[in-house]
Short mmCIF file of C-alpha atoms in Angstrom, two decimals:
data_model
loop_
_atom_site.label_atom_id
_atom_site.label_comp_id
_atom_site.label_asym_id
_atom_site.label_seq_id
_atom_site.Cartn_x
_atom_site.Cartn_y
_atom_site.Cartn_z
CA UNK A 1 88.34 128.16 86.72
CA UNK A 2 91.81 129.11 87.77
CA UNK A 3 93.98 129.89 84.70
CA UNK A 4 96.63 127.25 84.24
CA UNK A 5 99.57 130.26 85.09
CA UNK A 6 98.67 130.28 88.72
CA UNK A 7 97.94 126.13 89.45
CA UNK A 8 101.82 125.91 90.74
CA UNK A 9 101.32 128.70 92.41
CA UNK A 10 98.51 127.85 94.12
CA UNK A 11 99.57 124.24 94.93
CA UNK A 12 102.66 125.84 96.70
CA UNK A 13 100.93 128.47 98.57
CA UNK A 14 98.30 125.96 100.03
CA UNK A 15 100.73 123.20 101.00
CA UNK A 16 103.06 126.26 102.31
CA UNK A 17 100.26 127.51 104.69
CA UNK A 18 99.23 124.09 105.78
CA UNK A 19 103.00 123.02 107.05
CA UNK A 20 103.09 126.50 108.41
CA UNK A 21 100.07 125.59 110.60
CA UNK A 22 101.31 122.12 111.64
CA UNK A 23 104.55 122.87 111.99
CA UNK A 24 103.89 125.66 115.04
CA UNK A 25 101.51 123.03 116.49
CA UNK A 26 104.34 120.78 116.58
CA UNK A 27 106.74 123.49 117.77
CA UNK A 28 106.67 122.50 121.88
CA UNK A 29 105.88 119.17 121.47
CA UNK A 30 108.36 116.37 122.71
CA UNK A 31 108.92 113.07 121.04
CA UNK A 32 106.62 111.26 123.48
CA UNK A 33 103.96 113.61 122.31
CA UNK A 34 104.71 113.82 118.69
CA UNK A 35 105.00 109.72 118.87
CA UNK A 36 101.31 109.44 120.72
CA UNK A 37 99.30 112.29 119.06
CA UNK A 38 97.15 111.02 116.19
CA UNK A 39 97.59 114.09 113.75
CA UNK A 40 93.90 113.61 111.69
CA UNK A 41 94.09 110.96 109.32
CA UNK A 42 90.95 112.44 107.36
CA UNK A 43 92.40 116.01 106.51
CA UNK A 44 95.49 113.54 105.31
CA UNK A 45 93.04 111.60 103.43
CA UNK A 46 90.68 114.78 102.38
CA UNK A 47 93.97 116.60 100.81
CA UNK A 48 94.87 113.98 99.12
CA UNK A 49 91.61 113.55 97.49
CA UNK A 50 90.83 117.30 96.81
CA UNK A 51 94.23 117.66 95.07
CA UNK A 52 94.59 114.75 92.81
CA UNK A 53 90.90 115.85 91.63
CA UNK A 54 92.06 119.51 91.05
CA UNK A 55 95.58 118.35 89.39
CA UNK A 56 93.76 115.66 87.51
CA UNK A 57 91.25 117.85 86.21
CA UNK A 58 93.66 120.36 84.95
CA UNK A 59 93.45 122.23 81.25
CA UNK A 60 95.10 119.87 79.12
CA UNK A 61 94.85 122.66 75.99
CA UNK A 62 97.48 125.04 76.96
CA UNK A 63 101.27 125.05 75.79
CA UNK A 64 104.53 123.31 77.21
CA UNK A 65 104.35 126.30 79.43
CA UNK A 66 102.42 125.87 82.27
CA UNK A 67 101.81 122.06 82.35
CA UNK A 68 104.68 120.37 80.62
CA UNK A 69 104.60 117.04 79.19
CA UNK A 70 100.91 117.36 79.89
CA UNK A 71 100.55 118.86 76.63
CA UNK A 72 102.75 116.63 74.55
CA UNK A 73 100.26 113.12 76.32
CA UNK A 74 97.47 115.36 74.88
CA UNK A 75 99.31 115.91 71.30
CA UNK A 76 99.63 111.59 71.63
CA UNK A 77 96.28 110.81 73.12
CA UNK A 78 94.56 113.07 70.32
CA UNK A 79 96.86 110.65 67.55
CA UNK A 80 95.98 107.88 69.36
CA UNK A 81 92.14 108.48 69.92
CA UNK A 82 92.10 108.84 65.49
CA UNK A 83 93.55 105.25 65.06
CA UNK A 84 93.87 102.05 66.06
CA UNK A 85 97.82 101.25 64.97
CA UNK A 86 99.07 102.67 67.96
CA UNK A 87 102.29 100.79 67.40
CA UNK A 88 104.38 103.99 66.30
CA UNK A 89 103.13 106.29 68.60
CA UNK A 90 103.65 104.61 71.40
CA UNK A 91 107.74 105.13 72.25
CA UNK A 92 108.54 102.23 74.12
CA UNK A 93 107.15 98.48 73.72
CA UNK A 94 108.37 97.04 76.92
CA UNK A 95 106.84 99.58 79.22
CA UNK A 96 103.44 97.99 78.38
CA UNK A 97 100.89 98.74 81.04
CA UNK A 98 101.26 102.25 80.61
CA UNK A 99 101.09 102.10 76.89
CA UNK A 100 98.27 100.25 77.23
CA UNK A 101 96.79 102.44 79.89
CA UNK A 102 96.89 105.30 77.58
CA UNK A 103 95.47 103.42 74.31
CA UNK A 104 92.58 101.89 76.36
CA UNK A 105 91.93 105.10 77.48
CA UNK A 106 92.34 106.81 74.14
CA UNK A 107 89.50 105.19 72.78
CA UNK A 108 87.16 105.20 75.78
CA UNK A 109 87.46 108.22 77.91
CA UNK A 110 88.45 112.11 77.49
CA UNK A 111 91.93 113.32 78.07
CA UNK A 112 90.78 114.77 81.55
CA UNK A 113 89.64 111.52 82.93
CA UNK A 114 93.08 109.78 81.78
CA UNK A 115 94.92 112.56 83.86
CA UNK A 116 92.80 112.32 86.53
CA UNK A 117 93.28 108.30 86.78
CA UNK A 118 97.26 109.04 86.45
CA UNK A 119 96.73 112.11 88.82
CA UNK A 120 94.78 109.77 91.61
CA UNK A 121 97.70 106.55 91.01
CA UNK A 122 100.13 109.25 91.85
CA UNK A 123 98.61 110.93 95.11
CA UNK A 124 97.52 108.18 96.41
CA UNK A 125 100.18 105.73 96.52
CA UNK A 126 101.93 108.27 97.66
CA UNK A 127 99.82 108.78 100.63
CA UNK A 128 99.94 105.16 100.99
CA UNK A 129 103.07 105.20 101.92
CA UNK A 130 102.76 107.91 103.92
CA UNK A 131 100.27 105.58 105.96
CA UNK A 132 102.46 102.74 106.41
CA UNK A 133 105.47 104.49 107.38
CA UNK A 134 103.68 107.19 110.02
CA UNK A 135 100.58 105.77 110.67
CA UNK A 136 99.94 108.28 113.47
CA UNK A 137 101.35 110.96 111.52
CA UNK A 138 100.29 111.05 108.25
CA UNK A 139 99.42 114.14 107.71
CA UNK A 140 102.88 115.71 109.31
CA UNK A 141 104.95 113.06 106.34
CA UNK A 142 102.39 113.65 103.55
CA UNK A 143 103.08 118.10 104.20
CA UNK A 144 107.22 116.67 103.52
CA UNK A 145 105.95 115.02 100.88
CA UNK A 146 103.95 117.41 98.59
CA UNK A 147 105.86 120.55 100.00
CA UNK A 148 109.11 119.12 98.32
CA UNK A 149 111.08 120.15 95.30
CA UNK A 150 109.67 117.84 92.61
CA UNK A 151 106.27 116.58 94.15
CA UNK A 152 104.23 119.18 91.63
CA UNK A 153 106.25 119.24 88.75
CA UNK A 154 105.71 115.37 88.68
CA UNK A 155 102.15 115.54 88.76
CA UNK A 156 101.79 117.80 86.20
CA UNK A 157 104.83 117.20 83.79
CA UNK A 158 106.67 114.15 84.21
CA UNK A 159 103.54 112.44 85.11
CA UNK A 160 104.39 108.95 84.06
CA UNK A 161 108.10 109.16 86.21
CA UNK A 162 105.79 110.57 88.73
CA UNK A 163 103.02 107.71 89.02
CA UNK A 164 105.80 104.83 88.60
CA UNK A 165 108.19 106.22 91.56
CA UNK A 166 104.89 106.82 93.54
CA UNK A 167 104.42 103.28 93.50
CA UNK A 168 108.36 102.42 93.85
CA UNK A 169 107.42 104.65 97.38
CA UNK A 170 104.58 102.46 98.59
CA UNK A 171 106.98 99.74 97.38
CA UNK A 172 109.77 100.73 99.58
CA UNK A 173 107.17 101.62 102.24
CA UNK A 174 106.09 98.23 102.37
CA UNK A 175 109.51 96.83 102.60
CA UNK A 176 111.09 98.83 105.33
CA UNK A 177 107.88 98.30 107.20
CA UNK A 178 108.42 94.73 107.37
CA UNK A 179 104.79 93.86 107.26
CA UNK A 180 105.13 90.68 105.41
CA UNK A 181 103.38 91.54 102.28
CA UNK A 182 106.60 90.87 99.90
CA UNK A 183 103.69 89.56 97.34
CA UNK A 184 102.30 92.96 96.98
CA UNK A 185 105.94 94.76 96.97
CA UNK A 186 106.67 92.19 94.34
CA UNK A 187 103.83 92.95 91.96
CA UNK A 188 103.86 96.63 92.70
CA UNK A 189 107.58 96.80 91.87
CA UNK A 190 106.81 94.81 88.39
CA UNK A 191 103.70 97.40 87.68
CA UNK A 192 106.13 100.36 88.58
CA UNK A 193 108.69 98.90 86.24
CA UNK A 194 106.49 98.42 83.22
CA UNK A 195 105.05 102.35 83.43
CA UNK A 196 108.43 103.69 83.23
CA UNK A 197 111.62 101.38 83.28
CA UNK A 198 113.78 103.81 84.81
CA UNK A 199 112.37 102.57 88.18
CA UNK A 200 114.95 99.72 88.35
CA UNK A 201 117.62 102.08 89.86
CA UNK A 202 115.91 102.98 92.86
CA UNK A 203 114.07 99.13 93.12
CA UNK A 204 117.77 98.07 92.48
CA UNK A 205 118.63 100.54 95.52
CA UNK A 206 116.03 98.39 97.69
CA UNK A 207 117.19 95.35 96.85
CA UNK A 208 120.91 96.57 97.78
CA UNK A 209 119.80 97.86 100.85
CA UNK A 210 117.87 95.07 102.12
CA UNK A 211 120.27 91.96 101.12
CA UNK A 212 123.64 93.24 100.91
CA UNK A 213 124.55 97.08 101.85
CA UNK A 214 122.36 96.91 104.91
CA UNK A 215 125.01 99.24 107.44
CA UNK A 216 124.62 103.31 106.18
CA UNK A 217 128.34 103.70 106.42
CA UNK A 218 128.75 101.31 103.85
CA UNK A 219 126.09 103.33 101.65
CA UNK A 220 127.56 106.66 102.88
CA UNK A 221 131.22 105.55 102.00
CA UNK A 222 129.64 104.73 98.25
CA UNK A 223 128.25 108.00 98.36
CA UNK A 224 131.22 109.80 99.05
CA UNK A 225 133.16 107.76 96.35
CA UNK A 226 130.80 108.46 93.80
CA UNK A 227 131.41 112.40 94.66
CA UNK A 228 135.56 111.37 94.17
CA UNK A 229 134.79 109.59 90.88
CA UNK A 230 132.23 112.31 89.32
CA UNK A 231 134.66 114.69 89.79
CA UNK A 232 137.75 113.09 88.30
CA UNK A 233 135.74 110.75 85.42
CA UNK A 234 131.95 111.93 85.37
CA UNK A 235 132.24 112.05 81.28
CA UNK A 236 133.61 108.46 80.83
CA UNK A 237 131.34 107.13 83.63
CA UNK A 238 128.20 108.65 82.27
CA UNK A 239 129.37 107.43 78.87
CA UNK A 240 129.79 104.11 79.86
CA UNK A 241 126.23 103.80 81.40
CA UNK A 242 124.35 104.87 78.03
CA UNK A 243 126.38 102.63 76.12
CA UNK A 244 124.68 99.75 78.26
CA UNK A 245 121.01 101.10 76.74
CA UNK A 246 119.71 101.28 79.92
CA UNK A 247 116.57 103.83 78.91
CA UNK A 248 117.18 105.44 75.56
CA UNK A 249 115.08 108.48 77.14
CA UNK A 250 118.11 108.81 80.01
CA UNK A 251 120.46 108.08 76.82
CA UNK A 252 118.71 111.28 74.84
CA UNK A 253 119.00 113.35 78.02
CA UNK A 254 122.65 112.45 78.84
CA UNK A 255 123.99 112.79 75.29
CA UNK A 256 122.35 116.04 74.64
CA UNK A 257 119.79 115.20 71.47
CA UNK A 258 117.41 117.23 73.69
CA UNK A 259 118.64 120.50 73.06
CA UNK A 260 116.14 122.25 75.52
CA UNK A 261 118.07 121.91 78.84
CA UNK A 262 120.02 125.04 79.77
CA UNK A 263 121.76 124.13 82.66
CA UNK A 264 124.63 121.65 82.87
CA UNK A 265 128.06 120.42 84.02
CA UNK A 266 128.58 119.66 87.85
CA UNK A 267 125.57 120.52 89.95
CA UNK A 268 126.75 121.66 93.15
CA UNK A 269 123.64 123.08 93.87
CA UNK A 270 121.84 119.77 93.32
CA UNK A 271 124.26 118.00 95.36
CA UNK A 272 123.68 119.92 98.57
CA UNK A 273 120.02 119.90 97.95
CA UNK A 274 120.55 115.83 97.64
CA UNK A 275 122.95 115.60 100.48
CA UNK A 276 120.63 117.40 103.52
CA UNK A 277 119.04 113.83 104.52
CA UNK A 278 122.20 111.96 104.17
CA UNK A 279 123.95 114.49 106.33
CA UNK A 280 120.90 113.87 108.79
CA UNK A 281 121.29 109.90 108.71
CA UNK A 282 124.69 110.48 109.48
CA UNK A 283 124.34 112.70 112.81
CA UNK A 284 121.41 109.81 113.74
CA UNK A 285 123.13 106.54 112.63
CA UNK A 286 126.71 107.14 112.91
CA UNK A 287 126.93 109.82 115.97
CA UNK A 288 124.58 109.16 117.98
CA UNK A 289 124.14 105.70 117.25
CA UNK A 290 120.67 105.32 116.84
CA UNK A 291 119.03 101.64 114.98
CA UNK A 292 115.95 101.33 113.43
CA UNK A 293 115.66 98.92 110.51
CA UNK A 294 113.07 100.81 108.64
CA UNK A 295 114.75 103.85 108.41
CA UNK A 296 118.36 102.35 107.70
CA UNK A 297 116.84 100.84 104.55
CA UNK A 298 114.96 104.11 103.67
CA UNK A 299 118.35 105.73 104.29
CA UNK A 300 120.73 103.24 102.27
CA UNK A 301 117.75 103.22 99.27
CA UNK A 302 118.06 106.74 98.77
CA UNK A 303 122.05 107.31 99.19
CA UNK A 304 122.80 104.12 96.68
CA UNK A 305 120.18 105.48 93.97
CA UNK A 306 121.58 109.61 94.71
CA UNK A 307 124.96 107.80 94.77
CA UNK A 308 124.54 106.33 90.85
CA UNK A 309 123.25 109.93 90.17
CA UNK A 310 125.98 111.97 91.34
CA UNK A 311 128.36 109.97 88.88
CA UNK A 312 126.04 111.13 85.78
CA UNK A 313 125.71 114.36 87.48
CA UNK A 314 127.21 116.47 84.19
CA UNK A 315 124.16 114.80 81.78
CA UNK A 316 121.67 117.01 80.17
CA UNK A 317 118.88 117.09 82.46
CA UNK A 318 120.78 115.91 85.78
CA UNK A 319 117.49 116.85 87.50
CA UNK A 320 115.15 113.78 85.77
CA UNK A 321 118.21 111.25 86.81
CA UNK A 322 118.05 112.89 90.57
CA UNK A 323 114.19 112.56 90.73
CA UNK A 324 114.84 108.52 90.88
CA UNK A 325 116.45 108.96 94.63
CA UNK A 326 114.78 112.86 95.29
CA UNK A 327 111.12 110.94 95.13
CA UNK A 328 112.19 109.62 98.47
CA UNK A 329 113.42 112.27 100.01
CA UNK A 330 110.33 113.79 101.88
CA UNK A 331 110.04 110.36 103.56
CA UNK A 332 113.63 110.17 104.41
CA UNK A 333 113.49 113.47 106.11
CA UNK A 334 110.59 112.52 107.75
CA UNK A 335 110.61 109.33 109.18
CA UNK A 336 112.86 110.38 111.89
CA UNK A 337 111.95 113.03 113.11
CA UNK A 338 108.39 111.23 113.70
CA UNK A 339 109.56 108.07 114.78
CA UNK A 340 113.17 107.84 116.82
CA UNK A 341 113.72 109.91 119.73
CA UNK A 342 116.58 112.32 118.68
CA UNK A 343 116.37 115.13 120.40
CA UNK A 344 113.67 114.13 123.02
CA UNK A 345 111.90 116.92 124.77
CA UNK A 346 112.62 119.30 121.97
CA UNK A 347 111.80 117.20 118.76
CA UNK A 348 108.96 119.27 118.28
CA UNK A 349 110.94 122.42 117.96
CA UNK A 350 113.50 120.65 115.27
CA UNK A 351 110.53 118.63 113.59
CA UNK A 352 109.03 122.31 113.11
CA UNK A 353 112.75 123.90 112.05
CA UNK A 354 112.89 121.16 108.85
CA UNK A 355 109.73 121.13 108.34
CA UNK A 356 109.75 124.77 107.70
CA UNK A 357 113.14 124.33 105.62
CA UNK A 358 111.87 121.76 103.62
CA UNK A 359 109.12 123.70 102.54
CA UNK A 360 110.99 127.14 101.87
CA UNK A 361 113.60 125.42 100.07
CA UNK A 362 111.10 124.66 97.09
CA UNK A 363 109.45 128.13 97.73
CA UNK A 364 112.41 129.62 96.88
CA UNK A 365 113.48 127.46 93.92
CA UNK A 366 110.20 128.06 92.64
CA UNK A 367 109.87 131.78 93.31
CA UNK A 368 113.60 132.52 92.49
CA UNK A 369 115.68 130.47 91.02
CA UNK A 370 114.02 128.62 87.99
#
């Protein structure tokens, strides 16, 4: 068994090789061939598998350390498992499927198998919507995906944030693919909300996009405004949003009760981690002029729900308000640079460039910085 220390490490290394390997196969490719080529669906689906297994699986024993929150939903499930008024333990009322998730399981299965459900909810509605996005390339968008900046730490820590905005993906998957299945968006946005009500920003974000901010320099023009307003009244604004008792967890985080957080006041270094696929919408969309409904309300989502974050930017733990627009930011990146012709003969050698990027980004915030 691998000691708990080295799963990150592990998880990076192996999702670090793999986009090294697909990335140089991509390297001379043009779009026509990137757009034709079926990348294999069953390594995509094999990966996906294999990993939510191993996460799910993981040592649920060990301290805050290694696996987070994993060990405080084992402190809970062990309380839970020893009696049947759950009531107290359980912090929030309204989010009742997962609260009932994790009392059913209490009292029927091992704390193992209940990470390994949550573990296989959040890989694979992720690769879901993976599948509907870049059906010929799912391997290429699920490599952005689990080679970003949060994708472990969500499936290991944060695992109920993690399983909800997985399905708020698939969700916005489903949307921007205009496949007609609103029912199931519908549904899946209601589960997603009642595991972890925070989800209503970025489902909010849809919404917006879809109905009313539908052009990106509309969203983009929000975005920049919400940069202005941080900066000049990011105390007052972030005040004013926890008086409205939106999610007394964001209200803890943003008022400082949790004293563990070490870093905060502006983030510029979150910012131009956030702003790299807005940056990219706005060479595609605004200079060179290039319309694709699916990825204008991928793009919109994303800047409205980074937009609402940058305002609360100074709050204790800034990074678990960012994680409700960074979730899609993988797909963002991706869906581009697999399905609109920007640079033509030499996609392949940009598609390999970000890919690359992408993925040594969170190598080095994992290696160095934190």
């Amino acid at each position: 068994m691998i000691h708990p220390r080295y799963y990150g490490i592990v998880f990076l290394y192996l999702i670090l090789i793999l986009t090294i390997i697909v990335a140089s196969r991509l390297s001379n490719q043009t779009f026509r061939d990137i757009r034709q080529q079926q990348h294999n669906t069953a390594i995509a689906v094999g990966l996906t598998v294999i990993l939510a297994l191993w996460i799910g699986f993981r040592p649920s024993l060990y301290g805050y350390t290694f696996f987070g929150d994993s060990f405080l939903y084992n402190h809970q499930y062990n309380l839970l498992k020893n009696t049947y008024s759950a009531q107290g333990l359980l912090r929030d009322t309204s989010e009742w499927i997962w609260n009932n998730l994790i009392s059913i399981s209490a009292h029927t299965i091992s704390i193992e198998y209940f990470f390994t459900i949550v573990s296989f909810g959040y890989f694979i509605f992720s690769f879901l919507a993976c599948r509907t996005l870049t059906s010929n390339n799912v391997l290429v968008s699920l490599l952005f995906l689990m080679g970003s900046f949060s994708f472990y730490s969500y499936g290991v820590n944060g695992i109920r944030n993690g399983l909800a905005c997985s399905i708020v993906l698939y969700v916005i998957a489903l949307v921007a693919n205009d496949n007609r299945r609103w029912y199931l968006a519908l549904l899946l946005g209601y589960v997603a909300f009642n595991i972890h009500r925070s989800t209503v920003l970025p489902l909010a974000a849809l919404v917006a996009s879809v109905y009313a901010i539908k052009s990106f320099k509309h969203a983009y023009t929000i975005w920049i405004l919400s940069i202005v307003i941080s900066l000049v009244a990011g105390g007052a604004i972030s005040n004013l949003f926890m008086s409205l008792g939106f999610d007394d967890r964001m209200t803890t985080y943003a008022t400082g009760l949790d004293k563990q957080y070490t870093k905060t006041g502006f983030r510029w270094d979150f910012l131009i981690y956030s702003m790299m696929p807005i940056l990219l919408g706005y060479y595609i969309v605004i200079k060179r002029g290039i319309q694709d409904r699916a990825y204008l309300i991928l793009l919109n989502t994303y800047t409205l729900a980074n937009a609402f974050w940058v305002m609360v930017i100074r709050a204790n733990y800034s990074n678990r308000f960012a994680y409700l627009s960074w979730f899609m930011y993988p797909l963002v990146l991706a869906y581009p640079l697999l399905k609109l012709d920007i640079w033509g003969d030499e996609q392949g050698k940009y598609l390999k460039q970000i890919m690359l990027a992408h993925v040594g980004f969170t190598w080095f915030m994992e290696t160095f910085y934190w």
